[in-house]
mmCIF file of C-alpha atoms in Angstrom:
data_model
loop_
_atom_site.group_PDB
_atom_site.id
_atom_site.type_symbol
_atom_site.label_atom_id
_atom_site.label_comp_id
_atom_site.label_asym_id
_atom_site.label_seq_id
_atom_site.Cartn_x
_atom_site.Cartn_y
_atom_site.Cartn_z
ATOM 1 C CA UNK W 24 199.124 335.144 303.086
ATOM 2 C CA UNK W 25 199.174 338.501 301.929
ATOM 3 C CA UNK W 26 200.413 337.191 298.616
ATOM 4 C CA UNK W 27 196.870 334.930 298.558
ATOM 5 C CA UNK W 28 194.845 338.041 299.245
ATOM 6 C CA UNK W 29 196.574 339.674 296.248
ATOM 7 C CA UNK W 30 196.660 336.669 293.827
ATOM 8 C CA UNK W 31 192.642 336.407 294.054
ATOM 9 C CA UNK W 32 192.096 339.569 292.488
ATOM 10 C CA UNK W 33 189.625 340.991 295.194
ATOM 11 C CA UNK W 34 190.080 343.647 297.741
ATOM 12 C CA UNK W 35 190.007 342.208 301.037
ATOM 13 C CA UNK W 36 187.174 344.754 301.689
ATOM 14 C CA UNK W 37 185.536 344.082 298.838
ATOM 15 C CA UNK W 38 185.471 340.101 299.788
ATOM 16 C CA UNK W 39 184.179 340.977 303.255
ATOM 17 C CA UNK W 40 181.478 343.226 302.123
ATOM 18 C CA UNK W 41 179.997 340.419 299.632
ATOM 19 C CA UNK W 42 179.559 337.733 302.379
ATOM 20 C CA UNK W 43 178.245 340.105 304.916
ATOM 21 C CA UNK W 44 175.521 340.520 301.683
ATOM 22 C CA UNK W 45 175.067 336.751 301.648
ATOM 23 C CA UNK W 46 174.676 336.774 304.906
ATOM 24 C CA UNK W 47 172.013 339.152 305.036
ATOM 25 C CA UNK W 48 169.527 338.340 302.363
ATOM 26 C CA UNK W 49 169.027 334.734 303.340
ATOM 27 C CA UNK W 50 168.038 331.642 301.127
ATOM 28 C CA UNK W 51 166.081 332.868 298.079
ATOM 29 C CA UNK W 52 162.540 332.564 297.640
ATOM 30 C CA UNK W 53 160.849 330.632 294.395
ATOM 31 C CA UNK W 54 158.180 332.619 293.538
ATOM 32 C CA UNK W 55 155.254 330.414 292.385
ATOM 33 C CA UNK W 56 153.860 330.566 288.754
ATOM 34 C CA UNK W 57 150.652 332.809 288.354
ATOM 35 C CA UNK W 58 148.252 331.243 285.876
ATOM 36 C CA UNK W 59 147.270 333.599 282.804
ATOM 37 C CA UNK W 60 144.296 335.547 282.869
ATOM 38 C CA UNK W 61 142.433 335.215 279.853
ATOM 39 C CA UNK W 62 140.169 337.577 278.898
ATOM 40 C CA UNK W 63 136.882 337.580 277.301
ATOM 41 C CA UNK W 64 137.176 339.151 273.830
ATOM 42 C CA UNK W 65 133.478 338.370 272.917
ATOM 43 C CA UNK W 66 131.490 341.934 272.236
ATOM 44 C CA UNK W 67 129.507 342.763 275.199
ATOM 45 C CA UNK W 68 125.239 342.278 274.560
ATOM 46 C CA UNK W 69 123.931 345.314 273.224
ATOM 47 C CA UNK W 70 120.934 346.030 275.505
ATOM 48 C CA UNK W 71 117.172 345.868 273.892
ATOM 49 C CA UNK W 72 116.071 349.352 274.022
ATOM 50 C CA UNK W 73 112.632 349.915 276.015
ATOM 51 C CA UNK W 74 109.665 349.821 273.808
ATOM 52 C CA UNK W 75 108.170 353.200 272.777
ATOM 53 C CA UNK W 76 105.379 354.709 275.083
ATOM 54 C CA UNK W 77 102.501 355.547 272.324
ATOM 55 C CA UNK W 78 99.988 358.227 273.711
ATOM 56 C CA UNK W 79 96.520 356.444 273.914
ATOM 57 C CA UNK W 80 94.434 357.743 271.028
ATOM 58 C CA UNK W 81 91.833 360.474 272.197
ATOM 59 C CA UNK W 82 88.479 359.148 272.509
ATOM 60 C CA UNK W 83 86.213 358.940 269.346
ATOM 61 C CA UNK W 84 83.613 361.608 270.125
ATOM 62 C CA UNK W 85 79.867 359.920 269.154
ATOM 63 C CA UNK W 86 77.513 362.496 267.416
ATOM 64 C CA UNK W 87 74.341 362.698 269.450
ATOM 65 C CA UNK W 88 71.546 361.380 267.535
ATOM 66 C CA UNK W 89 68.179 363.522 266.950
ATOM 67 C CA UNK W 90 64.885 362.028 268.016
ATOM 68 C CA UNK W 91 61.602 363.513 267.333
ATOM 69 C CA UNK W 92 59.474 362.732 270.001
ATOM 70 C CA UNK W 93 55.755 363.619 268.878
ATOM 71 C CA UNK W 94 53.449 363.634 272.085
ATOM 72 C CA UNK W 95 49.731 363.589 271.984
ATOM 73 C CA UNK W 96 49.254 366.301 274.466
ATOM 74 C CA UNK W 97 45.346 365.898 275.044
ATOM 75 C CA UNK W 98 45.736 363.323 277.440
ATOM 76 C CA UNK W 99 47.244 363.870 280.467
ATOM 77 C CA UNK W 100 48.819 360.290 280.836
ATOM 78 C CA UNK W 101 51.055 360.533 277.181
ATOM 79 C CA UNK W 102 52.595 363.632 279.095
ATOM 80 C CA UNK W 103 54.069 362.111 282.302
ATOM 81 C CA UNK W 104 55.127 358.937 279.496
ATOM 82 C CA UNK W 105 56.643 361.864 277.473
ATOM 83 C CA UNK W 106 58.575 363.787 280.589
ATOM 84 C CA UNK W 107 59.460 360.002 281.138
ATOM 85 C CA UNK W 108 61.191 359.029 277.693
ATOM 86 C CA UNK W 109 63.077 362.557 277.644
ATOM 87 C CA UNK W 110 65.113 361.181 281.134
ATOM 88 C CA UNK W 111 65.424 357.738 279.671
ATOM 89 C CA UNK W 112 67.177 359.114 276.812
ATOM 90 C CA UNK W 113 70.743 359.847 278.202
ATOM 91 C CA UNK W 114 71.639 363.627 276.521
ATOM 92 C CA UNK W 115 75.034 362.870 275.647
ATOM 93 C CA UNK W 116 73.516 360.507 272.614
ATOM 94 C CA UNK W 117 70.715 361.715 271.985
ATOM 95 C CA UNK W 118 69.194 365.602 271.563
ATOM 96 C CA UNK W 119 65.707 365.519 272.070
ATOM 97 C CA UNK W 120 63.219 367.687 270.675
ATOM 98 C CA UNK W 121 59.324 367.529 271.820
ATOM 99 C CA UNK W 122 56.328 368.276 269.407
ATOM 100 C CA UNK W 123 53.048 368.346 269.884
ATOM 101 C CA UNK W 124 51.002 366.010 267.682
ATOM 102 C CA UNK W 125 49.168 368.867 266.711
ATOM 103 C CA UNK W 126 51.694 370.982 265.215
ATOM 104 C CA UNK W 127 52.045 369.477 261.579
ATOM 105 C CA UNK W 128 54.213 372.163 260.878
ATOM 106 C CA UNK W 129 57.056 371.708 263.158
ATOM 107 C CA UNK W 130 56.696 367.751 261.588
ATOM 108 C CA UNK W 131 57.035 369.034 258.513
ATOM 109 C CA UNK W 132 60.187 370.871 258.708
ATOM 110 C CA UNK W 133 62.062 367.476 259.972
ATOM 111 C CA UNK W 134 61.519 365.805 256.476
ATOM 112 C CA UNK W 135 64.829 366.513 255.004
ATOM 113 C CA UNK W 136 66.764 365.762 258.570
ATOM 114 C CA UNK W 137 68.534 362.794 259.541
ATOM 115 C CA UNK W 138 65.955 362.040 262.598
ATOM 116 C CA UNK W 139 64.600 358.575 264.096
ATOM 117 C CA UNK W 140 60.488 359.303 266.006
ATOM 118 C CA UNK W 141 59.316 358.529 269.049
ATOM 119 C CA UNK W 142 55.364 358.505 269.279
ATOM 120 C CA UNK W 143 53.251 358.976 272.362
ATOM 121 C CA UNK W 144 50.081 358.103 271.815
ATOM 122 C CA UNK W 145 47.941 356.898 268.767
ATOM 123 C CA UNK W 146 47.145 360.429 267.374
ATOM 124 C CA UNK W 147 51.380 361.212 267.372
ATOM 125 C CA UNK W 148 51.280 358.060 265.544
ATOM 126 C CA UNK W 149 49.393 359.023 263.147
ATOM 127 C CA UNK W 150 50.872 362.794 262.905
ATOM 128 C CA UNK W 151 54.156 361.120 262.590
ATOM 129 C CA UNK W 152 53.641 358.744 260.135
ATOM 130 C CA UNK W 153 51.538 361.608 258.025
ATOM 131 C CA UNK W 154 54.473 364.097 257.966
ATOM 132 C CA UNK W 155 57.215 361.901 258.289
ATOM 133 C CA UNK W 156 56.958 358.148 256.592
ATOM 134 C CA UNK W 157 60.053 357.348 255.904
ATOM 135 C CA UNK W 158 61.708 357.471 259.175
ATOM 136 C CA UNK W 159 62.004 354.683 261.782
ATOM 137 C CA UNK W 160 59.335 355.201 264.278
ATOM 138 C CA UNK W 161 59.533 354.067 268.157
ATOM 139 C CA UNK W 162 56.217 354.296 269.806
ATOM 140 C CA UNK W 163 53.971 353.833 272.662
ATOM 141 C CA UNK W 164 50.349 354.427 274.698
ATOM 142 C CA UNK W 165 48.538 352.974 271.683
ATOM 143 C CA UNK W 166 46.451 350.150 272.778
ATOM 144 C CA UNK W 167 44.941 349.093 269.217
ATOM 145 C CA UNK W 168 48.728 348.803 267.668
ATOM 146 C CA UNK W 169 47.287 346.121 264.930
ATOM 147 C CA UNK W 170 46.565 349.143 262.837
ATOM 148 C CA UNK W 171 49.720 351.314 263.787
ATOM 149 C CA UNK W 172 52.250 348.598 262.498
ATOM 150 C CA UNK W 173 50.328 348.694 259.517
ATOM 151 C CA UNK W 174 51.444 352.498 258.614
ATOM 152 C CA UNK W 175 54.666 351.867 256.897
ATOM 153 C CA UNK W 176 57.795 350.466 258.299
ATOM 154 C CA UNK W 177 60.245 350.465 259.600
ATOM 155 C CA UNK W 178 58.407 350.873 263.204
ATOM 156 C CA UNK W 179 58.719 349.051 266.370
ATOM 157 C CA UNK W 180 56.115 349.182 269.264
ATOM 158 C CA UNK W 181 55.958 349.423 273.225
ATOM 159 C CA UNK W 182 52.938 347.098 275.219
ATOM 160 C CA UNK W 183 50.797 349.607 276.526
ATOM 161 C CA UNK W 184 49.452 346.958 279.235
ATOM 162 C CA UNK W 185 51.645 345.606 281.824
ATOM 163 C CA UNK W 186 52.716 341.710 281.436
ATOM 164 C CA UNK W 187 49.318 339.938 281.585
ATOM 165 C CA UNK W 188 51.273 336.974 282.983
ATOM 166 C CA UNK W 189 52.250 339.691 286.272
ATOM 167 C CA UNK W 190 48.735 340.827 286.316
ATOM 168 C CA UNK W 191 46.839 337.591 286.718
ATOM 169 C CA UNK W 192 50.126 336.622 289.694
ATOM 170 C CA UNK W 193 49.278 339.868 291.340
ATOM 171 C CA UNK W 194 45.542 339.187 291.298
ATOM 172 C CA UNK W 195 46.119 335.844 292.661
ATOM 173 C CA UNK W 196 48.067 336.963 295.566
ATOM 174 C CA UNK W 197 45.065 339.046 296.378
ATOM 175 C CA UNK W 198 42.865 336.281 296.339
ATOM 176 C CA UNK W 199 44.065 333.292 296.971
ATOM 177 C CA UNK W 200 40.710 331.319 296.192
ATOM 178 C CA UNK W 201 40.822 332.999 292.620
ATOM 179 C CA UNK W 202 40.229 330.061 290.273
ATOM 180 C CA UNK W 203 37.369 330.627 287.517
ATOM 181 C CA UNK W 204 37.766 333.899 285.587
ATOM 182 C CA UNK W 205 35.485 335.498 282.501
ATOM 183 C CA UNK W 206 37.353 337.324 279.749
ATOM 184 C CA UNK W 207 35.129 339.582 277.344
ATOM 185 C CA UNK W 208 36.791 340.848 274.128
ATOM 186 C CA UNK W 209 36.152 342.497 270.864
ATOM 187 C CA UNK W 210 37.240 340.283 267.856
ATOM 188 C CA UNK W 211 40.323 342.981 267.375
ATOM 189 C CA UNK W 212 41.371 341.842 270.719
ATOM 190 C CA UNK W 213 42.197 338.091 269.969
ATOM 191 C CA UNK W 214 45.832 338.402 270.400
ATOM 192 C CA UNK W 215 45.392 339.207 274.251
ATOM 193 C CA UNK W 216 42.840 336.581 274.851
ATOM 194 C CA UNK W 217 45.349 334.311 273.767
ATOM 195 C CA UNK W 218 47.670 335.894 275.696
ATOM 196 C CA UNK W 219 45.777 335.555 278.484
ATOM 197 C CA UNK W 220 44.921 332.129 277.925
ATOM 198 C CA UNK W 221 48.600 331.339 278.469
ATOM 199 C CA UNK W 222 49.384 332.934 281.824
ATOM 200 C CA UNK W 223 46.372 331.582 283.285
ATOM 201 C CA UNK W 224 47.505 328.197 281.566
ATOM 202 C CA UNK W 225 50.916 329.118 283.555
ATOM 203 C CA UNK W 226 49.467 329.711 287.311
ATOM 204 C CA UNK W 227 46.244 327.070 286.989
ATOM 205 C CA UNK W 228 43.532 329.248 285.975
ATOM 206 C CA UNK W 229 40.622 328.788 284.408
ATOM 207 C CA UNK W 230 40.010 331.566 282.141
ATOM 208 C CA UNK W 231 36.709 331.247 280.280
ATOM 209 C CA UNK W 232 37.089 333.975 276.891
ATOM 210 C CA UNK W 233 34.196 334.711 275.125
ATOM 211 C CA UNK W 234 34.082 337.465 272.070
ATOM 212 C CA UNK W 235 31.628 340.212 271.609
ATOM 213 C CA UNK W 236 30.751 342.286 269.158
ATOM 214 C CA UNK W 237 29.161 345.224 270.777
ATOM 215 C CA UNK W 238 29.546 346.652 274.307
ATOM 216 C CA UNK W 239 25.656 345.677 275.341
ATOM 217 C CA UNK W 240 26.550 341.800 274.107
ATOM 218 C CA UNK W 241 29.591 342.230 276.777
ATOM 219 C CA UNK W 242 26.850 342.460 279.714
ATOM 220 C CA UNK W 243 24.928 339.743 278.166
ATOM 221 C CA UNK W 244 27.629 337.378 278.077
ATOM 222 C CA UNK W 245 28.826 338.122 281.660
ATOM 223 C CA UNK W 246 25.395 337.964 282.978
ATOM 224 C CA UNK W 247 25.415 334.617 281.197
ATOM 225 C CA UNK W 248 28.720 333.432 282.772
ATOM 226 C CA UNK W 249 28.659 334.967 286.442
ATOM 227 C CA UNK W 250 27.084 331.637 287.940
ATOM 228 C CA UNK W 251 30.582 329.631 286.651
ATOM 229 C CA UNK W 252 33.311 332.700 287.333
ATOM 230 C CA UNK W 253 34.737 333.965 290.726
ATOM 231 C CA UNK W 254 36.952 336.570 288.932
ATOM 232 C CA UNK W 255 35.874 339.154 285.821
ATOM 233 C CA UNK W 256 39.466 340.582 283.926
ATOM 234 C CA UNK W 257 38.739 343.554 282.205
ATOM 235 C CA UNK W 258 41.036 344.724 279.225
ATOM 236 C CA UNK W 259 40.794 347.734 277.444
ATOM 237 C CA UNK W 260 38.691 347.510 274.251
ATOM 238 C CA UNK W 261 36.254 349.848 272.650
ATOM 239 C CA UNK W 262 34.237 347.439 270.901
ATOM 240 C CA UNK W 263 33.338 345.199 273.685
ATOM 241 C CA UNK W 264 32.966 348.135 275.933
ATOM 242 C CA UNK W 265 32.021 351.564 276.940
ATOM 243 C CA UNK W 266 31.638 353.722 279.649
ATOM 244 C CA UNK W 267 27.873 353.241 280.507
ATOM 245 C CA UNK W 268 28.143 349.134 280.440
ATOM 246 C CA UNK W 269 31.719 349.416 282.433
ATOM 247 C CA UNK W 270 29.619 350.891 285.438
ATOM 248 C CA UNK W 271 26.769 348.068 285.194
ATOM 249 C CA UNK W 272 29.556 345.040 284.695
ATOM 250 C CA UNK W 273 31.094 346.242 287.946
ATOM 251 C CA UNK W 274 27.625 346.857 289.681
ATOM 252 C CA UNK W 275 26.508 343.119 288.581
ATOM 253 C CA UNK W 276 29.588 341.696 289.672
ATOM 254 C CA UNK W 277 29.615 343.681 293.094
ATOM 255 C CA UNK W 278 26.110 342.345 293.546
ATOM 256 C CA UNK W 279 27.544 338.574 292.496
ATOM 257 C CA UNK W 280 30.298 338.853 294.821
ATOM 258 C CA UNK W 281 32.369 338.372 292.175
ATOM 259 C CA UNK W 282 36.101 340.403 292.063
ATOM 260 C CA UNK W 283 36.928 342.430 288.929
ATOM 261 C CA UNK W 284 40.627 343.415 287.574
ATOM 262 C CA UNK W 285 40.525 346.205 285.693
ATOM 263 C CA UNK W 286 43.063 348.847 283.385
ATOM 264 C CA UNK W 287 41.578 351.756 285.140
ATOM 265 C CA UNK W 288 42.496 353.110 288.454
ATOM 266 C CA UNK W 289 39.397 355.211 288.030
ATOM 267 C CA UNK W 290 37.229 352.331 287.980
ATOM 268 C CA UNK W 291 38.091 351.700 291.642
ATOM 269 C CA UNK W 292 35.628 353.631 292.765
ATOM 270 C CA UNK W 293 32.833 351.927 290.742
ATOM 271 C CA UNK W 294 33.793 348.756 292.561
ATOM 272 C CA UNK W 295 36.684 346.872 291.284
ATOM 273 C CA UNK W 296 38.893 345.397 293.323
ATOM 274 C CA UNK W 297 42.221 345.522 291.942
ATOM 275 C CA UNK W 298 43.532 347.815 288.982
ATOM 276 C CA UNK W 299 46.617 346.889 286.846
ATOM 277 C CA UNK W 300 48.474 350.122 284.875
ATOM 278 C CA UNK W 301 51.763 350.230 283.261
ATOM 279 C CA UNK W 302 54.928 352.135 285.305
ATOM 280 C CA UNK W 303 55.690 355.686 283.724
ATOM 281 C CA UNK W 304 59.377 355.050 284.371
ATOM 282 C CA UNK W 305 59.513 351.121 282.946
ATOM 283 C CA UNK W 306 57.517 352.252 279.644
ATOM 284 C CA UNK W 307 60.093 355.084 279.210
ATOM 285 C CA UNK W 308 62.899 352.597 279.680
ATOM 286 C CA UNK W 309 61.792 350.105 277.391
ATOM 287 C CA UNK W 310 61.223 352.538 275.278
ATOM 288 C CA UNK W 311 64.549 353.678 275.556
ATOM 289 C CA UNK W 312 65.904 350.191 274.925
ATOM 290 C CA UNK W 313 64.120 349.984 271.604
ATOM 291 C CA UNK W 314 65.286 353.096 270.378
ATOM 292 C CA UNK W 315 68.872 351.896 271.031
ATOM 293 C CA UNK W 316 68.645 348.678 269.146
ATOM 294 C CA UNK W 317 66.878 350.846 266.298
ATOM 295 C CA UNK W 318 69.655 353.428 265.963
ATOM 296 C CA UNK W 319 72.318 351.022 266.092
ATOM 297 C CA UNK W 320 70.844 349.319 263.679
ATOM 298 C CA UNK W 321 70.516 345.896 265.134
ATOM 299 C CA UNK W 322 66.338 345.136 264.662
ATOM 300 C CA UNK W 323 66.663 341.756 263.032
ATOM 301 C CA UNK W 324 65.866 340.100 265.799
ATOM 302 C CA UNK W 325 63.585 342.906 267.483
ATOM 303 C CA UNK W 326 59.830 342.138 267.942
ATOM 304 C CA UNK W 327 57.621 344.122 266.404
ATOM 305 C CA UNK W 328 56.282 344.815 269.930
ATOM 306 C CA UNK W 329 58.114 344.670 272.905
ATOM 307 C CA UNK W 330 56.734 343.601 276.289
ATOM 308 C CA UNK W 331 57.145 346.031 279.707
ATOM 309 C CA UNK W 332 58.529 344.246 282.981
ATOM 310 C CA UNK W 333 56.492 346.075 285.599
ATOM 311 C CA UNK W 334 53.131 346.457 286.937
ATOM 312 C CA UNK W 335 51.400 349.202 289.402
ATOM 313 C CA UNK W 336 48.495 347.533 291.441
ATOM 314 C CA UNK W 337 45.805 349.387 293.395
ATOM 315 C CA UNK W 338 43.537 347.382 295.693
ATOM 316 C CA UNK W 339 40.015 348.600 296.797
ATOM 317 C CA UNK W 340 40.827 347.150 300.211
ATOM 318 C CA UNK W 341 36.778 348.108 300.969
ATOM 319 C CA UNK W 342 35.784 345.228 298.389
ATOM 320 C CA UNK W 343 38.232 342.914 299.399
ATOM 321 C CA UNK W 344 37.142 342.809 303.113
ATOM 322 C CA UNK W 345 33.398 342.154 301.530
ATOM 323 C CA UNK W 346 34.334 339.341 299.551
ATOM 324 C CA UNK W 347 36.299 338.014 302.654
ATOM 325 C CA UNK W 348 39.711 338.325 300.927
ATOM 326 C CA UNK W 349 43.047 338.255 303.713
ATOM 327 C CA UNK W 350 44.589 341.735 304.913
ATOM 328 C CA UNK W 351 46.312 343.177 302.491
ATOM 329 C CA UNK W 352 49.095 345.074 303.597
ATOM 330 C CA UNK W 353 49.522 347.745 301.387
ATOM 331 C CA UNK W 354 46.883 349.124 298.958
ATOM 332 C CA UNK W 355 50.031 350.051 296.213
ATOM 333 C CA UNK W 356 52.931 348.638 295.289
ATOM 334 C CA UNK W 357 54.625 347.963 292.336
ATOM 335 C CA UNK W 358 55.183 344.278 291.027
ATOM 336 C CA UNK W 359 58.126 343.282 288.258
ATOM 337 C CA UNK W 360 58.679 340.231 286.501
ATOM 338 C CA UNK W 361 61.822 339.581 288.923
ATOM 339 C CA UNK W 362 59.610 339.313 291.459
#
């Protein structure tokens, strides 16, 4: 045996040492096969960079615009319209600068200036136009304005008289039993009577219009008509009337029991019953409104007059009871187209 041990080559140790190894570590283990990773070798997206933040551009600073705004300062009405217009017209745009009608030299100076006119009143009209005819010309208080459109161009008008349309609704709510009414006007005041013709045409009135040609043919013709009329609307016009025949139209109508609409608040007193005037504030707007469209240039479409939206009515609430008219509740109030 001990020659075996030595023929194998192998120390008996040796021999012992590999089987307790064998022994030890157990069966072997098959590892399983790992699949290959495979990598992406595509370029990664370059990100879109974030669009640049560009600083809003300051705001364009306007130049304010001069207006001339020539007042006719003897009468005490073109003043409040004046201190009116000078609110209207927002100082930021405009720089305002007030001259008296008057003061020819002050007009004068403006000639080589970049300026657009506002006229209050028929004798600024005229001043303005005089000194300055070549500038666009805004104006208003100028009840004959046949004759101011007439003194060069370009130049846009404001109604003096509230919408006759509002007037005659106004009068109606008054009286309810309004329904035959005498208009008396000059030949220069055609253009109303037709105007008038339509708004009674409008609310179902009969509106009878004769024309005069003096103020003493104006109390003839009433005197003529009062049997047919329950209503007499006065407009202003200084051919077809004057102060002395104002006082006996309203006396013969008084006496007729007949109710008169007048322009005058004044004239209350004599015995109308109900007076129609234009709104400081709504001629100033309109006003205003023009002289927008006329600096911006956009007057093709402008009328050569523009019409006000507002009325102020005064009721003689003593000659309403006598011609047996209902309770009014106020005596004042203010009436817009709107309404």
């Amino acid at each position: 045996m001990g020659n075996a041990n030595r023929r194998s080559g192998l120390p008996a140790a040796a021999i012992c040492l590999l089987f307790a190894g064998c022994a030890a570590t157990g069966p072997s283990i098959v590892e399983p096969e790992l699949e290959p990773i495979v990598v992406d070798a595509r370029p990664l997206p370059v990100p879109t960079p974030p669009a640049p933040v560009i600083a809003p551009a300051p705001p364009r600073v306007q130049a304010r615009v001069d207006i001339a705004l020539v007042v006719d300062e003897t009468t005490t009405a073109h003043l409040g319209v004046a201190d009116e217009i000078e609110s209207a017209l927002p100082p930021r745009r405009y720089r305002v600068a007030r001259i008296a009608a008057s003061a020819a030299g002050d007009l004068d100076a403006l000639r080589s200036r970049r300026v657009t006119v506002v006229a209050v009143g028929p004798e600024a009209v005229r001043a303005a136009r005089t000194a300055l005819p070549d500038k666009a010309l805004v104006f208003c208080q100028v009840p004959a304005y046949a004759d101011a459109l007439q003194q060069g161009a370009p130049i846009w008008g404001v109604q003096t008289l509230p919408p006759l349309e509002l007037q005659l609704k106004s009068w109606q709510a008054v009286d309810p039993s309004l329904r035959t009414i005498a208009l008396i006007v000059g030949a220069a005041g055609s253009a109303l009577a037709e105007e008038a013709q339509r708004a009674a045409h409008l609310l179902a009135a009969d509106l009878l219009v004769e024309t005069s040609a003096s103020d003493r043919e104006t109390l003839y013709l009433f005197r003529r008509l009062a049997t047919a009329v329950d209503g007499l609307w006065l407009l202003p016009d200084n051919e077809a009337l004057s102060p002395q025949v104002l006082r006996e139209l309203l006396a013969y109508a008084s006496s007729r029991g007949i109710g008169v609409l007048t322009f005058n608040e004044a004239l209350l007193a004599r015995g109308a019953l109900l007076t129609a005037t234009a709104v400081p504030a709504d001629v100033a707007a309109t006003v205003a409104h023009v002289v927008d469209r006329v600096v911006a240039g956009r007057t093709s479409d402008l009328p050569a007059m523009t019409p006000l939206s507002a009325a102020e009515l005064a009721v003689n609430v003593g000659v309403a009871t006598t011609l047996g008219l209902p309770p009014v509740a106020t005596s004042r109030w203010v009436a817009r187209d709107a309404d």
